[in-house]
mmCIF file of C-alpha atoms in Angstrom:
data_model
loop_
_atom_site.group_PDB
_atom_site.id
_atom_site.type_symbol
_atom_site.label_atom_id
_atom_site.label_comp_id
_atom_site.label_asym_id
_atom_site.label_seq_id
_atom_site.Cartn_x
_atom_site.Cartn_y
_atom_site.Cartn_z
ATOM 1 C CA MET A 1 189.068 -8.991 299.339
ATOM 2 C CA ASN A 2 190.944 -10.751 302.141
ATOM 3 C CA ARG A 3 194.184 -12.430 301.250
ATOM 4 C CA ALA A 4 194.067 -16.190 300.834
ATOM 5 C CA THR A 5 195.408 -18.169 303.761
ATOM 6 C CA ARG A 6 197.495 -21.240 303.276
ATOM 7 C CA SER A 7 195.501 -22.973 306.022
ATOM 8 C CA TRP A 8 192.784 -23.575 303.402
ATOM 9 C CA GLY A 9 194.866 -26.510 302.239
ATOM 10 C CA THR A 10 194.082 -28.351 305.498
ATOM 11 C CA ALA A 11 190.393 -27.363 305.708
ATOM 12 C CA ALA A 12 189.216 -30.661 304.261
ATOM 13 C CA ALA A 13 185.701 -30.689 305.691
ATOM 14 C CA LEU A 14 184.970 -27.118 304.617
ATOM 15 C CA ALA A 15 186.460 -27.743 301.186
ATOM 16 C CA ALA A 16 184.257 -30.775 300.666
ATOM 17 C CA ALA A 17 181.160 -28.847 301.711
ATOM 18 C CA VAL A 18 181.906 -26.042 299.253
ATOM 19 C CA VAL A 19 182.640 -28.405 296.372
ATOM 20 C CA ALA A 20 179.501 -30.434 297.103
ATOM 21 C CA ALA A 21 177.373 -27.302 296.734
ATOM 22 C CA TRP A 22 179.236 -26.139 293.593
ATOM 23 C CA PRO A 23 176.867 -25.675 290.629
ATOM 24 C CA ALA A 24 177.809 -27.868 287.678
ATOM 25 C CA SER A 25 179.490 -26.085 284.788
ATOM 26 C CA PRO A 26 177.830 -26.256 281.356
ATOM 27 C CA ALA A 27 180.609 -28.452 279.944
ATOM 28 C CA ARG A 28 183.014 -30.914 281.525
ATOM 29 C CA ALA A 29 186.562 -29.637 281.575
ATOM 30 C CA CYS A 30 189.564 -29.166 283.856
ATOM 31 C CA GLY A 31 189.337 -28.813 287.610
ATOM 32 C CA ASN A 32 191.047 -25.887 289.292
ATOM 33 C CA TYR A 33 194.093 -27.772 290.565
ATOM 34 C CA THR A 34 194.737 -28.723 286.937
ATOM 35 C CA HIS A 35 194.175 -25.174 285.675
ATOM 36 C CA VAL A 36 196.652 -23.648 288.099
ATOM 37 C CA TRP A 37 199.199 -26.398 287.490
ATOM 38 C CA ALA A 38 198.969 -26.052 283.695
ATOM 39 C CA ALA A 39 199.349 -22.265 283.773
ATOM 40 C CA ALA A 40 202.429 -22.452 285.999
ATOM 41 C CA ASP A 41 203.889 -25.283 283.905
ATOM 42 C CA ALA A 42 203.470 -23.258 280.696
ATOM 43 C CA VAL A 43 205.926 -20.629 281.961
ATOM 44 C CA ARG A 44 208.835 -22.984 281.321
ATOM 45 C CA TYR A 45 207.882 -23.274 277.637
ATOM 46 C CA VAL A 46 208.030 -19.527 276.977
ATOM 47 C CA PRO A 47 211.157 -18.851 274.905
ATOM 48 C CA ALA A 48 213.785 -16.330 275.969
ATOM 49 C CA GLY A 49 212.679 -12.779 275.287
ATOM 50 C CA PRO A 50 210.546 -9.958 276.671
ATOM 51 C CA LEU A 51 207.620 -12.176 277.673
ATOM 52 C CA LYS A 52 209.910 -14.586 279.522
ATOM 53 C CA ASP A 53 211.538 -11.642 281.281
ATOM 54 C CA PHE A 54 208.125 -10.275 282.228
ATOM 55 C CA LEU A 55 206.981 -13.547 283.765
ATOM 56 C CA ALA A 56 210.240 -13.678 285.757
ATOM 57 C CA ARG A 57 209.373 -10.412 287.510
ATOM 58 C CA GLU A 58 208.677 -10.822 291.217
ATOM 59 C CA GLY A 59 205.113 -11.868 291.912
ATOM 60 C CA MET A 60 204.013 -12.373 288.306
ATOM 61 C CA VAL A 61 203.602 -16.161 288.470
ATOM 62 C CA ASN A 62 201.583 -15.757 291.675
ATOM 63 C CA VAL A 63 199.169 -13.386 289.916
ATOM 64 C CA LEU A 64 199.160 -15.648 286.858
ATOM 65 C CA ARG A 65 197.982 -18.528 289.045
ATOM 66 C CA ASN A 66 195.212 -16.328 290.456
ATOM 67 C CA GLY A 67 194.079 -15.541 286.922
ATOM 68 C CA ALA A 68 194.049 -19.243 286.091
ATOM 69 C CA MET A 69 191.635 -19.872 288.981
ATOM 70 C CA TYR A 70 189.417 -16.890 288.264
ATOM 71 C CA PRO A 71 186.857 -17.995 285.604
ATOM 72 C CA ASP A 72 185.408 -20.857 287.650
ATOM 73 C CA GLY A 73 184.509 -18.504 290.498
ATOM 74 C CA GLY A 74 181.341 -17.620 288.640
ATOM 75 C CA TYR A 75 180.170 -21.220 288.855
ATOM 76 C CA ALA A 76 180.774 -21.189 292.613
ATOM 77 C CA VAL A 77 178.242 -18.351 293.042
ATOM 78 C CA ASN A 78 175.988 -19.441 290.160
ATOM 79 C CA ASP A 79 176.625 -16.270 288.158
ATOM 80 C CA GLY A 80 177.102 -16.051 284.394
ATOM 81 C CA TYR A 81 180.295 -14.041 284.694
ATOM 82 C CA GLY A 82 182.091 -17.363 285.127
ATOM 83 C CA GLU A 83 181.231 -18.764 281.712
ATOM 84 C CA ILE A 84 181.860 -15.384 280.049
ATOM 85 C CA SER A 85 185.300 -15.192 281.662
ATOM 86 C CA HIS A 86 186.456 -18.359 279.921
ATOM 87 C CA TRP A 87 186.360 -17.048 276.392
ATOM 88 C CA GLU A 88 188.021 -14.652 273.976
ATOM 89 C CA PRO A 89 185.364 -11.884 273.850
ATOM 90 C CA PHE A 90 185.929 -11.116 277.524
ATOM 91 C CA HIS A 91 189.675 -11.629 277.298
ATOM 92 C CA THR A 92 189.740 -9.142 274.431
ATOM 93 C CA LYS A 93 187.661 -6.662 276.430
ATOM 94 C CA TYR A 94 190.093 -6.925 279.347
ATOM 95 C CA LEU A 95 193.089 -6.662 277.007
ATOM 96 C CA GLU A 96 191.710 -3.499 275.413
ATOM 97 C CA TRP A 97 191.059 -2.023 278.854
ATOM 98 C CA ILE A 98 194.666 -2.720 279.879
ATOM 99 C CA ARG A 99 195.988 -1.098 276.700
ATOM 100 C CA LEU A 100 193.875 1.995 277.314
ATOM 101 C CA GLU A 101 194.638 2.354 281.013
ATOM 102 C CA TYR A 102 198.272 1.258 281.092
ATOM 103 C CA PRO A 103 200.370 1.821 277.976
ATOM 104 C CA PRO A 104 203.810 0.162 278.225
ATOM 105 C CA PRO A 105 206.192 0.267 279.974
ATOM 106 C CA TRP A 106 204.057 -1.177 282.741
ATOM 107 C CA ASN A 107 204.317 -0.285 286.386
ATOM 108 C CA ASP A 108 203.708 -2.964 289.015
ATOM 109 C CA GLU A 109 199.939 -2.444 289.058
ATOM 110 C CA ALA A 110 199.671 -2.715 285.280
ATOM 111 C CA ALA A 111 201.905 -5.779 285.247
ATOM 112 C CA ARG A 112 199.592 -7.554 287.674
ATOM 113 C CA HIS A 113 196.663 -7.000 285.305
ATOM 114 C CA VAL A 114 198.690 -8.404 282.394
ATOM 115 C CA ALA A 115 199.677 -11.503 284.380
ATOM 116 C CA PHE A 116 196.080 -11.995 285.517
ATOM 117 C CA LEU A 117 194.902 -11.819 281.893
ATOM 118 C CA MET A 118 197.529 -14.403 280.932
ATOM 119 C CA GLY A 119 196.171 -16.735 283.604
ATOM 120 C CA MET A 120 192.620 -16.308 282.321
ATOM 121 C CA THR A 121 193.643 -17.090 278.747
ATOM 122 C CA ALA A 122 195.494 -20.180 279.970
ATOM 123 C CA HIS A 123 192.295 -21.337 281.684
ATOM 124 C CA GLY A 124 190.212 -20.974 278.536
ATOM 125 C CA LEU A 125 192.699 -22.748 276.297
ATOM 126 C CA ALA A 126 193.233 -25.572 278.790
ATOM 127 C CA ASP A 127 189.491 -26.231 278.897
ATOM 128 C CA GLN A 128 189.311 -26.354 275.118
ATOM 129 C CA MET A 129 192.193 -28.821 274.884
ATOM 130 C CA TYR A 130 190.953 -30.993 277.728
ATOM 131 C CA ASP A 131 187.337 -31.126 276.620
ATOM 132 C CA GLY A 132 188.025 -31.294 272.896
ATOM 133 C CA MET A 133 190.741 -33.970 272.994
ATOM 134 C CA TYR A 134 191.326 -35.661 276.340
ATOM 135 C CA LEU A 135 187.700 -36.066 277.384
ATOM 136 C CA GLU A 136 186.743 -37.233 273.916
ATOM 137 C CA ARG A 137 189.115 -40.150 274.439
ATOM 138 C CA HIS A 138 187.656 -40.701 277.898
ATOM 139 C CA GLU A 139 184.228 -41.103 276.263
ATOM 140 C CA PHE A 140 185.670 -43.812 274.023
ATOM 141 C CA PHE A 141 187.847 -45.729 276.502
ATOM 142 C CA ASP A 142 186.044 -45.466 279.853
ATOM 143 C CA PRO A 143 183.120 -47.753 280.730
ATOM 144 C CA ASP A 144 179.869 -46.278 282.007
ATOM 145 C CA ASN A 145 180.348 -46.772 285.731
ATOM 146 C CA GLY A 146 178.099 -43.926 286.812
ATOM 147 C CA GLU A 147 179.111 -40.495 288.086
ATOM 148 C CA ALA A 148 181.585 -39.860 290.907
ATOM 149 C CA PRO A 149 180.318 -37.738 293.854
ATOM 150 C CA PHE A 150 181.896 -34.515 292.542
ATOM 151 C CA GLY A 151 181.669 -35.421 288.876
ATOM 152 C CA LEU A 152 184.288 -36.089 286.239
ATOM 153 C CA ASP A 153 185.919 -32.668 286.680
ATOM 154 C CA GLY A 154 186.450 -33.191 290.387
ATOM 155 C CA ALA A 155 187.587 -36.794 290.026
ATOM 156 C CA THR A 156 190.193 -36.150 287.355
ATOM 157 C CA ASP A 157 191.401 -33.061 289.225
ATOM 158 C CA SER A 158 192.046 -35.128 292.343
ATOM 159 C CA CYS A 159 193.648 -37.934 290.334
ATOM 160 C CA PHE A 160 195.997 -35.469 288.664
ATOM 161 C CA ALA A 161 196.846 -33.930 292.035
ATOM 162 C CA ALA A 162 197.766 -37.428 293.219
ATOM 163 C CA THR A 163 200.412 -37.643 290.485
ATOM 164 C CA GLN A 164 201.838 -34.159 291.082
ATOM 165 C CA GLY A 165 201.650 -33.645 294.834
ATOM 166 C CA PRO A 166 199.933 -31.057 297.037
ATOM 167 C CA MET A 167 199.524 -27.550 295.634
ATOM 168 C CA GLU A 168 200.254 -24.466 297.692
ATOM 169 C CA LEU A 169 197.590 -21.834 297.063
ATOM 170 C CA PRO A 170 198.691 -18.499 295.617
ATOM 171 C CA ASP A 171 198.498 -15.349 297.684
ATOM 172 C CA ALA A 172 195.208 -13.834 296.589
ATOM 173 C CA TRP A 173 195.091 -10.989 294.065
ATOM 174 C CA MET A 174 191.945 -10.303 292.085
ATOM 175 C CA PRO A 175 190.805 -6.931 290.606
ATOM 176 C CA ALA A 176 187.047 -7.238 291.101
ATOM 177 C CA GLU A 177 186.357 -3.502 290.946
ATOM 178 C CA GLU A 178 188.115 -3.155 287.609
ATOM 179 C CA LEU A 179 186.686 -6.316 286.047
ATOM 180 C CA ALA A 180 183.024 -5.887 286.967
ATOM 181 C CA PRO A 181 182.233 -3.008 284.543
ATOM 182 C CA LEU A 182 183.753 -4.907 281.601
ATOM 183 C CA TYR A 183 180.929 -7.465 281.645
ATOM 184 C CA ASP A 184 178.294 -4.805 280.979
ATOM 185 C CA ASP A 185 179.545 -4.308 277.419
ATOM 186 C CA LEU A 186 179.017 -8.041 276.826
ATOM 187 C CA GLY A 187 175.416 -7.940 278.001
ATOM 188 C CA HIS A 188 175.904 -9.207 281.548
ATOM 189 C CA HIS A 189 175.885 -7.219 284.773
ATOM 190 C CA VAL A 190 177.677 -8.432 287.867
ATOM 191 C CA GLU A 191 178.633 -6.585 291.015
ATOM 192 C CA ALA A 192 182.227 -6.513 292.190
ATOM 193 C CA ASP A 193 181.314 -8.113 295.513
ATOM 194 C CA VAL A 194 179.826 -11.127 293.688
ATOM 195 C CA ILE A 195 183.082 -11.546 291.761
ATOM 196 C CA ALA A 196 185.044 -11.266 295.003
ATOM 197 C CA GLN A 197 182.837 -13.897 296.637
ATOM 198 C CA GLY A 198 183.294 -16.316 293.731
ATOM 199 C CA SER A 199 187.044 -15.820 293.757
ATOM 200 C CA ALA A 200 187.184 -16.462 297.492
ATOM 201 C CA LEU A 201 185.466 -19.825 297.014
ATOM 202 C CA VAL A 202 187.554 -21.197 294.126
ATOM 203 C CA PRO A 203 190.599 -22.114 296.257
ATOM 204 C CA PHE A 204 188.483 -24.570 298.214
ATOM 205 C CA ALA A 205 188.219 -26.710 295.075
ATOM 206 C CA ILE A 206 192.017 -26.952 295.046
ATOM 207 C CA ALA A 207 192.079 -27.732 298.757
ATOM 208 C CA HIS A 208 189.563 -30.491 298.088
ATOM 209 C CA ALA A 209 191.762 -31.961 295.334
ATOM 210 C CA ASN A 210 194.768 -31.812 297.665
ATOM 211 C CA ASP A 211 192.840 -33.641 300.368
ATOM 212 C CA GLU A 212 191.540 -36.405 298.108
ATOM 213 C CA ALA A 213 194.943 -36.836 296.453
ATOM 214 C CA ALA A 214 196.484 -37.610 299.833
ATOM 215 C CA ASN A 215 194.065 -40.525 300.342
ATOM 216 C CA PRO A 216 195.025 -43.577 298.223
ATOM 217 C CA GLY A 217 191.700 -45.227 298.975
ATOM 218 C CA LYS A 218 189.802 -42.235 297.659
ATOM 219 C CA ILE A 219 191.904 -42.126 294.481
ATOM 220 C CA ALA A 220 191.186 -45.828 293.967
ATOM 221 C CA GLN A 221 187.458 -45.127 294.268
ATOM 222 C CA LEU A 222 187.630 -42.289 291.743
ATOM 223 C CA THR A 223 189.692 -44.403 289.363
ATOM 224 C CA ALA A 224 187.009 -47.088 289.494
ATOM 225 C CA PHE A 225 184.549 -44.549 288.068
ATOM 226 C CA TYR A 226 186.878 -43.289 285.320
ATOM 227 C CA PRO A 227 189.768 -45.747 284.930
ATOM 228 C CA TRP A 228 191.143 -44.368 281.669
ATOM 229 C CA ALA A 229 190.690 -40.665 282.454
ATOM 230 C CA CYS A 230 192.178 -40.967 285.940
ATOM 231 C CA GLN A 231 195.185 -43.007 284.835
ATOM 232 C CA HIS A 232 196.373 -40.932 281.850
ATOM 233 C CA GLN A 233 196.485 -37.431 283.326
ATOM 234 C CA ASP A 234 200.279 -37.346 283.280
ATOM 235 C CA ASP A 235 200.692 -39.199 279.974
ATOM 236 C CA PRO A 236 202.455 -36.942 277.429
ATOM 237 C CA LEU A 237 201.279 -39.209 274.589
ATOM 238 C CA GLN A 238 197.592 -38.468 275.219
ATOM 239 C CA PRO A 239 196.414 -35.343 273.347
ATOM 240 C CA GLY A 240 194.897 -32.779 275.669
ATOM 241 C CA SER A 241 196.230 -34.302 278.884
ATOM 242 C CA PRO A 242 197.399 -31.654 281.379
ATOM 243 C CA VAL A 243 201.072 -32.361 280.766
ATOM 244 C CA THR A 244 200.668 -31.558 277.048
ATOM 245 C CA MET A 245 199.119 -28.115 277.563
ATOM 246 C CA GLY A 246 202.217 -26.065 278.349
ATOM 247 C CA PRO A 247 203.592 -25.483 274.820
ATOM 248 C CA ALA A 248 200.187 -24.461 273.434
ATOM 249 C CA ILE A 249 199.507 -22.067 276.306
ATOM 250 C CA ALA A 250 202.965 -20.527 275.966
ATOM 251 C CA ALA A 251 202.437 -19.971 272.245
ATOM 252 C CA TYR A 252 199.043 -18.403 272.886
ATOM 253 C CA TRP A 253 200.542 -16.080 275.485
ATOM 254 C CA GLN A 254 202.922 -14.751 272.854
ATOM 255 C CA VAL A 255 199.924 -13.782 270.709
ATOM 256 C CA VAL A 256 198.306 -12.049 273.705
ATOM 257 C CA TRP A 257 201.599 -10.303 274.463
ATOM 258 C CA ASP A 258 201.904 -9.022 270.899
ATOM 259 C CA ARG A 259 198.322 -7.774 270.956
ATOM 260 C CA LEU A 260 198.979 -5.938 274.203
ATOM 261 C CA HIS A 261 201.820 -4.174 272.417
ATOM 262 C CA GLY A 262 199.794 -3.447 269.284
ATOM 263 C CA GLN A 263 201.831 -5.908 267.224
ATOM 264 C CA GLU A 264 199.157 -8.394 266.173
ATOM 265 C CA ALA A 265 199.647 -7.532 262.496
ATOM 266 C CA VAL A 266 203.359 -8.308 262.788
ATOM 267 C CA TRP A 267 202.613 -11.710 264.341
ATOM 268 C CA ARG A 268 200.108 -12.515 261.604
ATOM 269 C CA ARG A 269 202.654 -11.784 258.875
ATOM 270 C CA GLN A 270 205.334 -13.862 260.585
ATOM 271 C CA HIS A 271 203.172 -16.901 261.298
ATOM 272 C CA LEU A 272 200.260 -16.819 258.866
ATOM 273 C CA GLY A 273 201.628 -14.971 255.866
ATOM 274 C CA ASN A 274 200.054 -11.990 254.130
ATOM 275 C CA GLY A 275 196.832 -13.903 253.436
#
């Protein structure tokens, strides 16, 4: 797969064309700017220790951000691997593959897989928080003003980008050849080149959010569709808003980290008791 180019951030017309053709996901949730932002933000909530040290290794946050983009690539090519990639059964399959192929201590290649998995788990948890809490409040507080051109996901993604500033895209890293066979055990077959194609398209959604965020008139139009949802993205008092996700993602990463090291039973005793 070719490396991502930072010039995508200025390809506004192409980005809009890709997003316009993007198949709708089965459930409304975070856009990809928000996913990447939340995953990177969660790093600062990881307490001092081995996981924090791991994420501080050169290049790990870049790969983490790639993993946070990854699941929505399936929607871009209308393939079911996208929905499967959001959830724990696939994350567990990938985790078990990493444990089998790369027992600790991890070399650089193994570490990239671990960071990519962390990004995927951040994506899944962020969607659950956003859909289950933040968008439930949107349903209550927002009037029915119709649907924005790129839907609620796209509108709130651009509105959040407007509060946080333009996002530089990560340098691309995505292990399509290794991931493709893992879907077969979950009853879905996908070729590695389809995964690579989906992953190449996802950054255009972020470029689109960057472009709309830089246009105050566009943000005003989107806010008119979803006034509450677009105006509370950076509100730490609103459950499930992007700025509240970091501590939960960081805590979840610690569970994933312990499982990667075969220490899930230890974590359960420490946090859940013997029952």
